C-alpha positions as semicolon CSV with decimal commas, in nm:
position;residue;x (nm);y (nm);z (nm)
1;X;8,323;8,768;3,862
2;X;8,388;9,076;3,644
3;X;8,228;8,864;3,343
4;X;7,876;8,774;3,513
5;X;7,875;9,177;3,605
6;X;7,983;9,249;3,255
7;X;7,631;9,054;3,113
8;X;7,412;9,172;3,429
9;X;7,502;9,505;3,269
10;X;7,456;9,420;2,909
11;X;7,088;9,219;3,025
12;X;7,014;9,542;3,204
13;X;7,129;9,825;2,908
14;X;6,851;9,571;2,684
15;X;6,578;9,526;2,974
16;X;6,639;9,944;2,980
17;X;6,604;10,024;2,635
18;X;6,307;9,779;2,563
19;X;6,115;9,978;2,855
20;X;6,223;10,279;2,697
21;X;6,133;10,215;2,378
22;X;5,752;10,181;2,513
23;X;5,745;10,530;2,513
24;X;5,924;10,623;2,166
25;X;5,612;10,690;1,969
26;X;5,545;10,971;2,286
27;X;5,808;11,205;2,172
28;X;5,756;11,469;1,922
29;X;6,166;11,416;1,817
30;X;6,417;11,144;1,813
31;X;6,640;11,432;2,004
32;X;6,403;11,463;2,362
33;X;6,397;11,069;2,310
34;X;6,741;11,031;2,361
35;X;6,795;11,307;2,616
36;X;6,500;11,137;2,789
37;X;6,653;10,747;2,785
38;X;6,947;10,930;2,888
39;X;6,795;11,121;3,216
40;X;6,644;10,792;3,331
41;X;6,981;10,594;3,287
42;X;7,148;10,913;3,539
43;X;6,831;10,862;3,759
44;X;6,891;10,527;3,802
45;X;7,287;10,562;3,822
46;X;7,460;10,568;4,165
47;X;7,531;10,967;4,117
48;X;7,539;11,107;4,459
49;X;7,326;11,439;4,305
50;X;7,137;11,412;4,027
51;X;7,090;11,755;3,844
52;X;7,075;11,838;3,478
53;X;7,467;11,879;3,486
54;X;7,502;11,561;3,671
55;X;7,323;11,389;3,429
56;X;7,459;11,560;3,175
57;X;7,770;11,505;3,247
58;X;7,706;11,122;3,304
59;X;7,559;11,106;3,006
60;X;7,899;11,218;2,809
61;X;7,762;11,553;2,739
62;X;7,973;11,873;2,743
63;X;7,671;12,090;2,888
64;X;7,341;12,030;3,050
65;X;7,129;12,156;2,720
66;X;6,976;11,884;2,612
67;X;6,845;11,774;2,964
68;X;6,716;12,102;3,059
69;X;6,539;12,149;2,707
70;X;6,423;11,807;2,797
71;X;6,215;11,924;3,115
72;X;6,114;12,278;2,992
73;X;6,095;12,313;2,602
74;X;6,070;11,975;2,415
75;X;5,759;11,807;2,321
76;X;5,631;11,521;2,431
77;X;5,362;11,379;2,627
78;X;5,435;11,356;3,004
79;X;5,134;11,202;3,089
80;X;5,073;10,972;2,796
81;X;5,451;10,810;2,947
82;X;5,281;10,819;3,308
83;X;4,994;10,666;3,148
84;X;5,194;10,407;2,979
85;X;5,430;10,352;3,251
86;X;5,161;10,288;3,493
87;X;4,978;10,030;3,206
88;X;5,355;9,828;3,192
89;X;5,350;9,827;3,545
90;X;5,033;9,685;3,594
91;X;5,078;9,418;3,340
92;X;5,445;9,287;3,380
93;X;5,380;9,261;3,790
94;X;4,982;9,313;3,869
95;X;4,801;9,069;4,040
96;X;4,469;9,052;4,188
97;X;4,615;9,097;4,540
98;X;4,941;9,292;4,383
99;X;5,045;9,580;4,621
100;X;5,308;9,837;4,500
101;X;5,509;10,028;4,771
102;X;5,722;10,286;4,680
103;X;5,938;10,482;4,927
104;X;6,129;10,757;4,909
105;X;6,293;10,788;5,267
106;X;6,638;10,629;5,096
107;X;6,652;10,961;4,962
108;X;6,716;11,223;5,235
109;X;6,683;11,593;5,157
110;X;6,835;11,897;5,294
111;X;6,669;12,194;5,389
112;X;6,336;12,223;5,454
């Protein structure tokens, strides 16, 4: 058992990067690249709260820095990725009759 979760890991790290690496040319830096692959990878983790620390921290990194410079300082093109997100979307599952759902009520917030 540990072995088949051992490759479902290693087939998802490579089905990760590959999607990832869609949006290289986006990024003004190799630095807010890799701070970038790495805030996905914490989105997508089972962390309980998912702020820069968290990620940070998930991410091996002593200090939030590079994810916060990541959402207010680095350059890159947010919605060039959106742009090409939506495009790998539409081509790796559209269909004539496709419908994407996406719901957010696994995700309960506090406060108001």
């Amino acid at each position: 058992m540990a072995a088949c979760h051992s490759v479902a890991v290693a087939l998802w790290e490579r089905v990760l990067a590959g999607v990832l690496g869609c949006f290289a040319g986006r990024f003004g830096r190799v630095e807010p690249r890799r701070a970038a692959a790495a805030f996905v990878t914490g989105l997508l983790s089972e962390l309980e709260v998912k702020t820069c620390w968290q990620l940070a921290e998930h991410a091996g990194h002593a200090r939030p820095d590079a994810m916060q410079r990541l959402l207010y300082r680095a350059v890159w093109d947010a919605d060039a990725v959106r742009d090409d997100l939506r495009q790998l979307v539409a081509d790796r599952f559209g269909a004539p009759d496709a419908v994407l759902v996406v719901d957010e009520t696994g995700d309960l917030k506090k406060g108001t």
